[in-house]
Coordinates of C-alpha atoms and ligand atoms in Angstrom, one line a residue:
X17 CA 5.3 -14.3 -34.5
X18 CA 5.1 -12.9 -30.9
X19 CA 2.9 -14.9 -29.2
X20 CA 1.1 -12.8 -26.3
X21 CA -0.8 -14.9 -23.5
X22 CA -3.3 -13.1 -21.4
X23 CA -4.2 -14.8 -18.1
X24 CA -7.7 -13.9 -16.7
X25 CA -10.6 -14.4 -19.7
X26 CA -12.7 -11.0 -17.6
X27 CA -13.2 -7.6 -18.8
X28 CA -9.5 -6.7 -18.9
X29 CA -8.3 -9.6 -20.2
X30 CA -10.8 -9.3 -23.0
X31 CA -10.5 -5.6 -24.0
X32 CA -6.4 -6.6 -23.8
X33 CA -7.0 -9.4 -26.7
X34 CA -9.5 -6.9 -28.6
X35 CA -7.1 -4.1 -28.8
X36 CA -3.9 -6.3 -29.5
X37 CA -6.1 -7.2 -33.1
X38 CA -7.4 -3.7 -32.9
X39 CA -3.5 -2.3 -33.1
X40 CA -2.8 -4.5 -35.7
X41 CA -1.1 -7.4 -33.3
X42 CA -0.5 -10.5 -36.2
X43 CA 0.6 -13.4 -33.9
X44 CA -1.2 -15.5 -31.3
X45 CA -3.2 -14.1 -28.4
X46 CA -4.0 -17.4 -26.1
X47 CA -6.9 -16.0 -23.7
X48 CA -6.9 -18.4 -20.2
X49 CA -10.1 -18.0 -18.1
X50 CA -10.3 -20.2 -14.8
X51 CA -14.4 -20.2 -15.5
X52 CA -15.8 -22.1 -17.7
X53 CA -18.2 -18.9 -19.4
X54 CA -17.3 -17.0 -21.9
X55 CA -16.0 -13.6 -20.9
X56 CA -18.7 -11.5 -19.2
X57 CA -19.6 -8.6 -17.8
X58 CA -19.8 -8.7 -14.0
X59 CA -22.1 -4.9 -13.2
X60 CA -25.4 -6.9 -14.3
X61 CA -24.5 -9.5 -11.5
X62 CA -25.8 -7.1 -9.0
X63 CA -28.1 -5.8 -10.8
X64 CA -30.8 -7.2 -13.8
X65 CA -28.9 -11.0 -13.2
X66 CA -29.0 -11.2 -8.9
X67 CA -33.1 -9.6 -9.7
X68 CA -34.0 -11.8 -12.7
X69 CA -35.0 -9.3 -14.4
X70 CA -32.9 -9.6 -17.8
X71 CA -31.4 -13.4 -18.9
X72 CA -27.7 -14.4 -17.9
X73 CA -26.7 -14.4 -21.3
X74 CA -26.9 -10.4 -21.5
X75 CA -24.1 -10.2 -19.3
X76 CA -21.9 -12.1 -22.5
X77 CA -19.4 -9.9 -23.9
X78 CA -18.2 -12.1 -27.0
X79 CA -19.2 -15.1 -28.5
X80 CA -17.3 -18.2 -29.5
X81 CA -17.3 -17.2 -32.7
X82 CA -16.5 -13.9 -32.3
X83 CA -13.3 -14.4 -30.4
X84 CA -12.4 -17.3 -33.1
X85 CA -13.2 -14.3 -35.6
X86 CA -10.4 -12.0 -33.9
X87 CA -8.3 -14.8 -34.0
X88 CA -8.3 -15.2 -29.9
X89 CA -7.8 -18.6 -28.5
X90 CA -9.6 -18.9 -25.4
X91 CA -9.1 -21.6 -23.2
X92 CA -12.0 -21.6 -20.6
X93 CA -12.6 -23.8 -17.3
X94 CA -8.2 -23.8 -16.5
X95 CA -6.7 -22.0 -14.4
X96 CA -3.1 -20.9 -14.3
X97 CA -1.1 -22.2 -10.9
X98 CA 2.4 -21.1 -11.5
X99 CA 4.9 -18.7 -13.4
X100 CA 8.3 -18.6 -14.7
X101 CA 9.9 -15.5 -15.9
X102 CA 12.9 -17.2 -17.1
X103 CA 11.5 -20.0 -19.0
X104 CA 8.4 -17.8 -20.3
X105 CA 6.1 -20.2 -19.1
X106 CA 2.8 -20.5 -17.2
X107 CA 1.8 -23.6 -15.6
X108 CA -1.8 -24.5 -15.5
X109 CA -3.8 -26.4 -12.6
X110 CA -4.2 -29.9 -15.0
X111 CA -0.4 -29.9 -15.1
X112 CA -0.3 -28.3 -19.0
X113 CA 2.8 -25.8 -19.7
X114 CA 2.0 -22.9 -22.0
X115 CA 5.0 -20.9 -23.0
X116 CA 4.5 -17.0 -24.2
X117 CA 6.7 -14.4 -25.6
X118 CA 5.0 -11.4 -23.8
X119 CA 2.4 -12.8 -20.4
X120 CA -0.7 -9.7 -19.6
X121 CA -1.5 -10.8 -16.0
X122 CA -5.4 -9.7 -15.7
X123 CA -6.8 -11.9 -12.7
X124 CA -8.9 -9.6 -10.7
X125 CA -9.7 -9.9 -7.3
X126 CA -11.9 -12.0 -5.2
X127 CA -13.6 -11.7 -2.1
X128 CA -12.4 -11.3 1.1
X129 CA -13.3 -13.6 3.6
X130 CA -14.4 -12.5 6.9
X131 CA -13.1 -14.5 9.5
X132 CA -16.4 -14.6 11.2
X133 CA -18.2 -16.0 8.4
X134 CA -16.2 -19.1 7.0
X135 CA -17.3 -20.8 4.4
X136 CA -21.2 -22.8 5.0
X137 CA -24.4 -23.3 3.9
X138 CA -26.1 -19.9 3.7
X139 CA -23.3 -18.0 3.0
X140 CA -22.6 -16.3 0.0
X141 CA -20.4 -14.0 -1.6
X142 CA -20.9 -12.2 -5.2
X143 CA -17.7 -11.7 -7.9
X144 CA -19.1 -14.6 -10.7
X145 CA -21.5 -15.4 -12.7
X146 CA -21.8 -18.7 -10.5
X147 CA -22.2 -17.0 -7.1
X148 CA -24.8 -15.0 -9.3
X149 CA -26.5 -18.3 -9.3
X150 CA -26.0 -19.3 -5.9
X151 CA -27.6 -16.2 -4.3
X152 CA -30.6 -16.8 -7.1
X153 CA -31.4 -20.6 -6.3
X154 CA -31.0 -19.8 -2.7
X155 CA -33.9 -17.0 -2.8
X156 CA -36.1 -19.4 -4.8
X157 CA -39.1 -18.2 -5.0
X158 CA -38.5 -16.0 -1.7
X159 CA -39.7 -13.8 -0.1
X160 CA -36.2 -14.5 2.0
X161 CA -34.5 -13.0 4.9
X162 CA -30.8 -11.7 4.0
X163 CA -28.2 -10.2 5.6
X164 CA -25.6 -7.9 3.5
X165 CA -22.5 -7.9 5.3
X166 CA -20.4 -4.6 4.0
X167 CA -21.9 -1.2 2.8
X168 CA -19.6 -0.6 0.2
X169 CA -20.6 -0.4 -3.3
X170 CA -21.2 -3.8 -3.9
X171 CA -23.1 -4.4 -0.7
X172 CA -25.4 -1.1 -1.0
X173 CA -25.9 -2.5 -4.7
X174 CA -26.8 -6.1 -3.8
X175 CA -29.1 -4.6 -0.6
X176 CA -31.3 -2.1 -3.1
X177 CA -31.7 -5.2 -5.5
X178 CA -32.6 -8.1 -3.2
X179 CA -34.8 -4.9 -1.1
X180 CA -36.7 -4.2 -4.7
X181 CA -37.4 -7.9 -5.4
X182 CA -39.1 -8.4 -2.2
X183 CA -37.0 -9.6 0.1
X184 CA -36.3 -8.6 4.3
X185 CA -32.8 -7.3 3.6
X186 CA -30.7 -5.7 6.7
X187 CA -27.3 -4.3 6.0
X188 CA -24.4 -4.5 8.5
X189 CA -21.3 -2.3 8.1
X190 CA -18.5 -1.4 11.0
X191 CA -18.3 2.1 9.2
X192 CA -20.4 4.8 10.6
X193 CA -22.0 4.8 7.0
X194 CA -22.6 2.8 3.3
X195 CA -19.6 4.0 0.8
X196 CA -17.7 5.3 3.9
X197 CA -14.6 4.6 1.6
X198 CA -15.9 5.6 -1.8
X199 CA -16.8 9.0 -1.0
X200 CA -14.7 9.5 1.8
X201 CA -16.9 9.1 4.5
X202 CA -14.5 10.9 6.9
X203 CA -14.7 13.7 4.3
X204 CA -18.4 13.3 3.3
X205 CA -20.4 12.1 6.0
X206 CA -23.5 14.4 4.8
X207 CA -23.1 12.2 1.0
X208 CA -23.1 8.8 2.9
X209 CA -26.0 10.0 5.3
X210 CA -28.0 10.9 1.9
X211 CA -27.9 7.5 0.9
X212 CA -28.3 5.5 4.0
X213 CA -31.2 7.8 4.2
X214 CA -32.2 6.2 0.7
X215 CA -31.6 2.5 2.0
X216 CA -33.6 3.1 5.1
X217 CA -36.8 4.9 3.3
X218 CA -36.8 1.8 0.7
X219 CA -37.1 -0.4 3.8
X220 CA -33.7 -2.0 4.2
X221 CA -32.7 -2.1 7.9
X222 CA -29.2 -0.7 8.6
X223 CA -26.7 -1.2 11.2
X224 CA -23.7 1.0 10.8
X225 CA -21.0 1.0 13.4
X226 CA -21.6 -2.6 14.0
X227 CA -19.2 -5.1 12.5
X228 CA -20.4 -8.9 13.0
X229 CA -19.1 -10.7 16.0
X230 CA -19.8 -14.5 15.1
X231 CA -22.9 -16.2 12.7
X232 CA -25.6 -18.3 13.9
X233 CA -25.7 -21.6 13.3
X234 CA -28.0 -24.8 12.8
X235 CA -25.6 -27.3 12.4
X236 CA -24.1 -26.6 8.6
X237 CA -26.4 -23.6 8.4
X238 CA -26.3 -20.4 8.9
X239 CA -29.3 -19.1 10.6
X240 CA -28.4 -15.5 11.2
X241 CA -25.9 -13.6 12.4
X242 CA -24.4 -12.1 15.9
X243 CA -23.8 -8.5 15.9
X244 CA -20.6 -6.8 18.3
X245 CA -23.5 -5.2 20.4
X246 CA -25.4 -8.7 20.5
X247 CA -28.1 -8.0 18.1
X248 CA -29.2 -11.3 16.8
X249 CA -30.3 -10.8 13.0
X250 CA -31.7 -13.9 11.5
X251 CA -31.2 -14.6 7.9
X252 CA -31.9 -17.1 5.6
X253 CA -28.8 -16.4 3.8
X254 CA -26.0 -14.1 4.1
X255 CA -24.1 -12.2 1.8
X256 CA -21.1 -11.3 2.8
X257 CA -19.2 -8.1 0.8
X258 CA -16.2 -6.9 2.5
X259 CA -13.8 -5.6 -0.2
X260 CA -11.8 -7.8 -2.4
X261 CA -8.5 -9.9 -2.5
X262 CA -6.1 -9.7 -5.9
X263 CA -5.8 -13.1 -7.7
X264 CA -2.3 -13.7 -7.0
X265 CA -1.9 -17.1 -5.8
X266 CA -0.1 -18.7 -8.4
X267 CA 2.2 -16.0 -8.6
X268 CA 3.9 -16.8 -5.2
X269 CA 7.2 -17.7 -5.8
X270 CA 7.6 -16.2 -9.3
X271 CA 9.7 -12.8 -8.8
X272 CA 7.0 -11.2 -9.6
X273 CA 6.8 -8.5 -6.9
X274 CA 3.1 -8.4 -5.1
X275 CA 2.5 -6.1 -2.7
X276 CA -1.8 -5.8 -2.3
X277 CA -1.7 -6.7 -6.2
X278 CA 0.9 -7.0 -8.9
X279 CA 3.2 -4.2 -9.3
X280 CA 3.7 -2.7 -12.4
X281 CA 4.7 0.7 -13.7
X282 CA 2.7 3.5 -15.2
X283 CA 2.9 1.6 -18.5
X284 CA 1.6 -1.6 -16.6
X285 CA 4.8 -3.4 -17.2
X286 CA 5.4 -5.8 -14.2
X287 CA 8.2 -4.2 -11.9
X288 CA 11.9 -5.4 -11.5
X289 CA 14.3 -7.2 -12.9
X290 CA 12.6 -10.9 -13.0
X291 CA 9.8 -10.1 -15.2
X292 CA 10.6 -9.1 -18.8
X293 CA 8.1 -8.5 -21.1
X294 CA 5.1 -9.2 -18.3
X295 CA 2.2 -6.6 -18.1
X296 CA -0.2 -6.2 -15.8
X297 CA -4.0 -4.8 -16.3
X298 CA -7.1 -4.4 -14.8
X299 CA -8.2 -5.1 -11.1
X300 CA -5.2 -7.1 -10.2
X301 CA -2.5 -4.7 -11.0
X302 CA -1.0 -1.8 -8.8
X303 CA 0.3 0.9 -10.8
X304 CA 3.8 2.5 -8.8
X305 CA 3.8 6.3 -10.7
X306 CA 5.5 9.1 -9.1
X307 CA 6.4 7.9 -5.4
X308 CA 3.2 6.5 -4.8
X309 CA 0.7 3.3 -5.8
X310 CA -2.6 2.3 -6.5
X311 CA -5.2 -0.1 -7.7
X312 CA -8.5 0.8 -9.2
X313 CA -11.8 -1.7 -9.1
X314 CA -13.9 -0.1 -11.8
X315 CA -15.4 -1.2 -14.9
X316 CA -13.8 1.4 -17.0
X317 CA -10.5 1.2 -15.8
X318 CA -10.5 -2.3 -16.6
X319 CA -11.0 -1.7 -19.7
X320 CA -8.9 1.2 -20.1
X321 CA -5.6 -0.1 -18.7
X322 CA -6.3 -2.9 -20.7
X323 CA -6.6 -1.3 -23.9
X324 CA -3.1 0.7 -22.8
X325 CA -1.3 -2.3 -22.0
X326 CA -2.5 -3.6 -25.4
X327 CA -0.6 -0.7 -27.3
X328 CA 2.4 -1.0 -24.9
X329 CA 2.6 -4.5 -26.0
X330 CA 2.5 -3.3 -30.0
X331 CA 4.8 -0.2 -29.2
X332 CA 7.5 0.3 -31.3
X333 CA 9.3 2.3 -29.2
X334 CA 9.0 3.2 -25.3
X335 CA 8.3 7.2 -26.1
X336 CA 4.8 5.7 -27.8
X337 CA 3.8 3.9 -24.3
X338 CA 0.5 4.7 -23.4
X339 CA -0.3 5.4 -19.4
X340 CA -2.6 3.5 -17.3
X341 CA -5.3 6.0 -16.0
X342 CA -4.8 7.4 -12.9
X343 CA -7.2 7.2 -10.1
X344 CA -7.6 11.7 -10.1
X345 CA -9.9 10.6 -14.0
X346 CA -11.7 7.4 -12.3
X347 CA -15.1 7.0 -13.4
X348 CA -17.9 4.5 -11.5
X349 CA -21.3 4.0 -11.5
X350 CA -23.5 1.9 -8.8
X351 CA -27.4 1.8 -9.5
X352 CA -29.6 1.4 -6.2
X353 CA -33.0 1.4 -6.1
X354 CA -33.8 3.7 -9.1
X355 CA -30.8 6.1 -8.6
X356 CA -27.9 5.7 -10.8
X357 CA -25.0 7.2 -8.6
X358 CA -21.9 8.5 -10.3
X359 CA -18.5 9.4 -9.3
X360 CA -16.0 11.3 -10.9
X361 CA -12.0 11.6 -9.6
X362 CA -11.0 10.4 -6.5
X363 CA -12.9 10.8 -3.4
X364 CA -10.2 9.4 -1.1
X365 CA -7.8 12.6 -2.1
X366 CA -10.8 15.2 -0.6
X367 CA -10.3 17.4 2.6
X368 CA -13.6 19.1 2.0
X369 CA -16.9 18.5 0.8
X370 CA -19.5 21.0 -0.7
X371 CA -23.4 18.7 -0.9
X372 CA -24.6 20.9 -3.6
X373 CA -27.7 20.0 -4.2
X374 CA -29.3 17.6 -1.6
X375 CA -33.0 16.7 -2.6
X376 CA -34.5 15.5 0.9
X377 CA -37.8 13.8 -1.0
X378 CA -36.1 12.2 -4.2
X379 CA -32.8 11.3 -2.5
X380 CA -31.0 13.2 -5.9
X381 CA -27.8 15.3 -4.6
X382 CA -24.4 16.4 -6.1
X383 CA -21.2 16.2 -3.8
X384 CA -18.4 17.9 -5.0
X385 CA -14.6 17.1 -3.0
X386 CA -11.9 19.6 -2.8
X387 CA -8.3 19.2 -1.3
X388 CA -6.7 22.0 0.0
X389 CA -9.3 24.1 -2.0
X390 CA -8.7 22.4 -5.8
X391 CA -11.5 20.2 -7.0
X392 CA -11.1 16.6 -6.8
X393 CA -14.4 15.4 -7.3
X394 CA -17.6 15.1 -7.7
X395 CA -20.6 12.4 -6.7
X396 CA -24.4 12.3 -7.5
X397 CA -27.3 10.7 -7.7
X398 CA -29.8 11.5 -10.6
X399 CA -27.1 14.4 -11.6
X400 CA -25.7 13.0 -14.8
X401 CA -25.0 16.1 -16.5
X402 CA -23.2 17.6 -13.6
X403 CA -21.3 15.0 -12.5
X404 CA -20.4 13.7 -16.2
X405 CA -19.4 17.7 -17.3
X406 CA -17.4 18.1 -13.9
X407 CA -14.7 15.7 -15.4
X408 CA -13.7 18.5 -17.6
X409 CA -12.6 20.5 -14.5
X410 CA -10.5 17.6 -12.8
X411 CA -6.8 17.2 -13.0
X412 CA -5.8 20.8 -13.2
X413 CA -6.1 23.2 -10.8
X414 CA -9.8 24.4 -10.9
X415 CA -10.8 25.4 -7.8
X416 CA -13.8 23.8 -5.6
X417 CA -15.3 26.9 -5.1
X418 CA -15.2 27.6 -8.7
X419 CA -16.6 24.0 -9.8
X420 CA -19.1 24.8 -6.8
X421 CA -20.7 27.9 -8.2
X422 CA -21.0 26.6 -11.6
X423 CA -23.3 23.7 -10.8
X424 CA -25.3 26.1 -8.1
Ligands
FAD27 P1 -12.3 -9.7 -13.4 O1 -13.5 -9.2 -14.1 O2 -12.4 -10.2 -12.0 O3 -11.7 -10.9 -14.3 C1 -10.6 -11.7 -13.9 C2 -10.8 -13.1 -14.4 O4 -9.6 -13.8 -14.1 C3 -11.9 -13.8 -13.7 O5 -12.8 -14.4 -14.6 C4 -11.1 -14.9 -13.0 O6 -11.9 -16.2 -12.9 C5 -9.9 -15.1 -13.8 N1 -8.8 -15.7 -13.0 C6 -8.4 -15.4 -11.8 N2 -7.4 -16.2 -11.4 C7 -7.0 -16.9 -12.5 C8 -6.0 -17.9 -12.8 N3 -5.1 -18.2 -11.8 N4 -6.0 -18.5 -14.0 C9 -6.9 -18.1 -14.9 N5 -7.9 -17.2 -14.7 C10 -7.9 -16.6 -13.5 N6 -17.6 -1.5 -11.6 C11 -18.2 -0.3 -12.0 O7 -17.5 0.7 -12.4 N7 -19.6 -0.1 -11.9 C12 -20.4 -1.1 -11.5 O8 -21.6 -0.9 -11.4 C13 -19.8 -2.4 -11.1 N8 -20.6 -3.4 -10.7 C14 -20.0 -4.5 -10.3 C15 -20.8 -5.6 -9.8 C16 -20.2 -6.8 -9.4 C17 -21.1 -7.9 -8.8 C18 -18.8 -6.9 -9.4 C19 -18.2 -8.2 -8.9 C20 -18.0 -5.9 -9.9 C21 -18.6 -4.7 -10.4 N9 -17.8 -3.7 -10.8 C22 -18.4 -2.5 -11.2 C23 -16.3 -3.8 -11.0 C24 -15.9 -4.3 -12.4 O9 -16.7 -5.4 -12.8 C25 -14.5 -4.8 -12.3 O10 -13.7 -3.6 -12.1 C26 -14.0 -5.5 -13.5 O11 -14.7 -6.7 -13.7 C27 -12.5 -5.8 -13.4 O12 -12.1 -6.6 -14.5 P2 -10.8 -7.5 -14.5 O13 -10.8 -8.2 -15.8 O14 -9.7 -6.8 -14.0 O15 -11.2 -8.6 -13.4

């Protein structure tokens, strides 16, 4: 029996084990997690979880049981430190060997550090359940003081939430705007503006254009932070959100080529010569397809590149591979305040951006990206149907104007 090991216990290590069973994989699936929870899902964390408004455990995806149900072994709280391709074996932290016939790699990203803010009291960053935990204890029973470092989607997220629960939150961000890379700032400035504009009305004080110079201390503590243009913002903790790091660490030294995540093909088998029969999915992995690469950071790609690495693996021969998605189909989601905002395609490919439909008093609008005239996206806030029904027009060669006139 083939025995498939799946390193990373998160969303796309999860869906992997699920759809190995679900395409009628017979042999062991070994599911390593370096936390010690059961596999969860990480949205809520910045959401119901960092406001206490719904109980950690909703953010469980599977139960003990369930997994032993499917026949998944998950070994949570160990962490793998090392690969070899030629021995088909991972090496854990404690020393253990496990041996595989087919390794998914599925070890998402963490945060990135900012130089300026090294590790110390105060400081916190948000990818687990435990950091969850740390931001929560360290707003007690608040009303705190908190700087958001980073306007991206995870810091505009974590600003509205800790903003709605009460607390003095200022946002700091080097881009002229929040989500100046998830629309496409340079494309979309009027789209970013609509949502700053958002932040700012719901009381969240923004400084864009201003990226942090060094933090204020009090011996082990952060007391605030020192902006470029010497605004002093005091904070009683900081949350820092600048983008994210692949997990590749233990896979220095393996042959396994890295390059700003693991490559892999369209298929999500690892590239080159050194790693038969190792598959990449989720965060982590950088899919090479037709002279170019990229990695995607949503929930449902996780899930989806998962699921297709799952019936690679169970392929009985290579014209029955399954694609990754690509990022021109990419779906997310980001609720602030009490806008859900959706996107649709990919942003970053835009030249030009039509705001269809900016609602100055409810903050509701629908962005729709073209490149070189063809549609390539859309964005909105409180726009569900349009944005949901403009994925029908993406990936062939509608054109913007078109896609415009039909939602105007
Ligand atoms: P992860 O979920 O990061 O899982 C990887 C797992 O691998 C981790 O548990 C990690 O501990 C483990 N691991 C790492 N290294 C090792 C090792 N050496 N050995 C063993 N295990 C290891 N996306 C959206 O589309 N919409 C949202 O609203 C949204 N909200 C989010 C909110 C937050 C706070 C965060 C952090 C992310 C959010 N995302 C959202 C993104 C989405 O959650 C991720 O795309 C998804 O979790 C990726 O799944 P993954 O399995 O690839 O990685």
């Amino acid at each position: 029996h083939v025995h498939v090991l799946i390193v990373g216990a998160g969303l796309a290590g999860l869906r992997c084990a699920e759809a190995l069973r679900g395409a009628g994989h017979a042999g062991p699936v070994t599911l390593l997690g370096a936390e010690r929870h059961l596999p969860y899902d990480r949205p809520p964390l910045s959401k119901a979880i960092l406001a206490g408004t719904a109980p950690e455990e909703t953010a469980t995806l599977r139960s003990s049981s369930d997994l032993s149900g499917l026949g998944v072994q998950l070994c949570r709280g160990r962490a793998a430190a090392g690969l070899d391709t030629a021995a088909r074996t991972v090496k854990l932290a404690d020393g253990d060997v496990i041996a595989y016939d087919r390794l998914v790699i599925a070890t998402g990203v963490a945060p990135r550090p900012l130089p300026a803010l090294t590790a110390r009291a105060g400081v916190h960053t948000l990818r687990t359940l435990d950091d969850a935990r740390a931001i929560r204890r360290a707003l007690g029973y608040g009303p705190r003081r908190v700087v958001v470092v980073g306007a991206g989607v995870l810091g505009c997220e974590t600003a509205a939430t800790l903003r709605t629960a009460g607390h003095d939150v200022s946002l700091v961000e080097p881009a002229p705007g929040p989500l100046w890379q998830a629309l496409n700032g340079a494309a979309s400035a009027t789209a970013c503006d609509v949502i700053r504009s958002w932040h700012e009305r719901r009381g969240v004080a923004t400084h864009f254009g201003l990226g942090v110079a060094a933090p204020l201390n009090d011996g082990d503590r952060v007391r605030g932070v020192l902006l470029d243009d010497g605004t002093e913002l005091p904070a009683d903790l900081v949350v820092v959100a600048a983008g994210s790091l692949p997990q590749t660490d233990w896979l220095r030294d393996s042959g396994v080529p890295l390059a700003d995540g693991v490559a892999c093909d369209r298929f999500g088998a690892v590239l080159g010569p050194d790693a038969p029969d190792v598959w990449a999915a989720g965060d982590v992995a950088r899919v090479h397809r037709d002279g170019r690469s990229f990695r995607v950071e949503h929930w449902t790609h996780a899930g989806d590149s998962a699921r297709a690495v799952a019936a690679n693996i169970c392929a009985a021969a290579s014209h029955e591979r399954t694609e990754l998605p690509t990022p021109e189909l990419a779906y997310f989601w980001s609720d602030q305040f009490d806008l859900k905002l959706q996107v649709v395609g990919d942003p970053a490919a835009a030249d030009e951006v039509v705001l269809a439909a900016p609602e100055a008093d409810t903050g509701r609008f629908l962005a729709l990206f073209g490149a070189r005239g063809r549609f390539v996206a859309a964005a909105g806030a409180g726009k569900v149907r349009a944005v949901i029904g403009s994925r029908q027009f993406l990936g062939g060669d509608r054109s913007l104007a078109d896609v415009v006139a039909h939602w105007t």
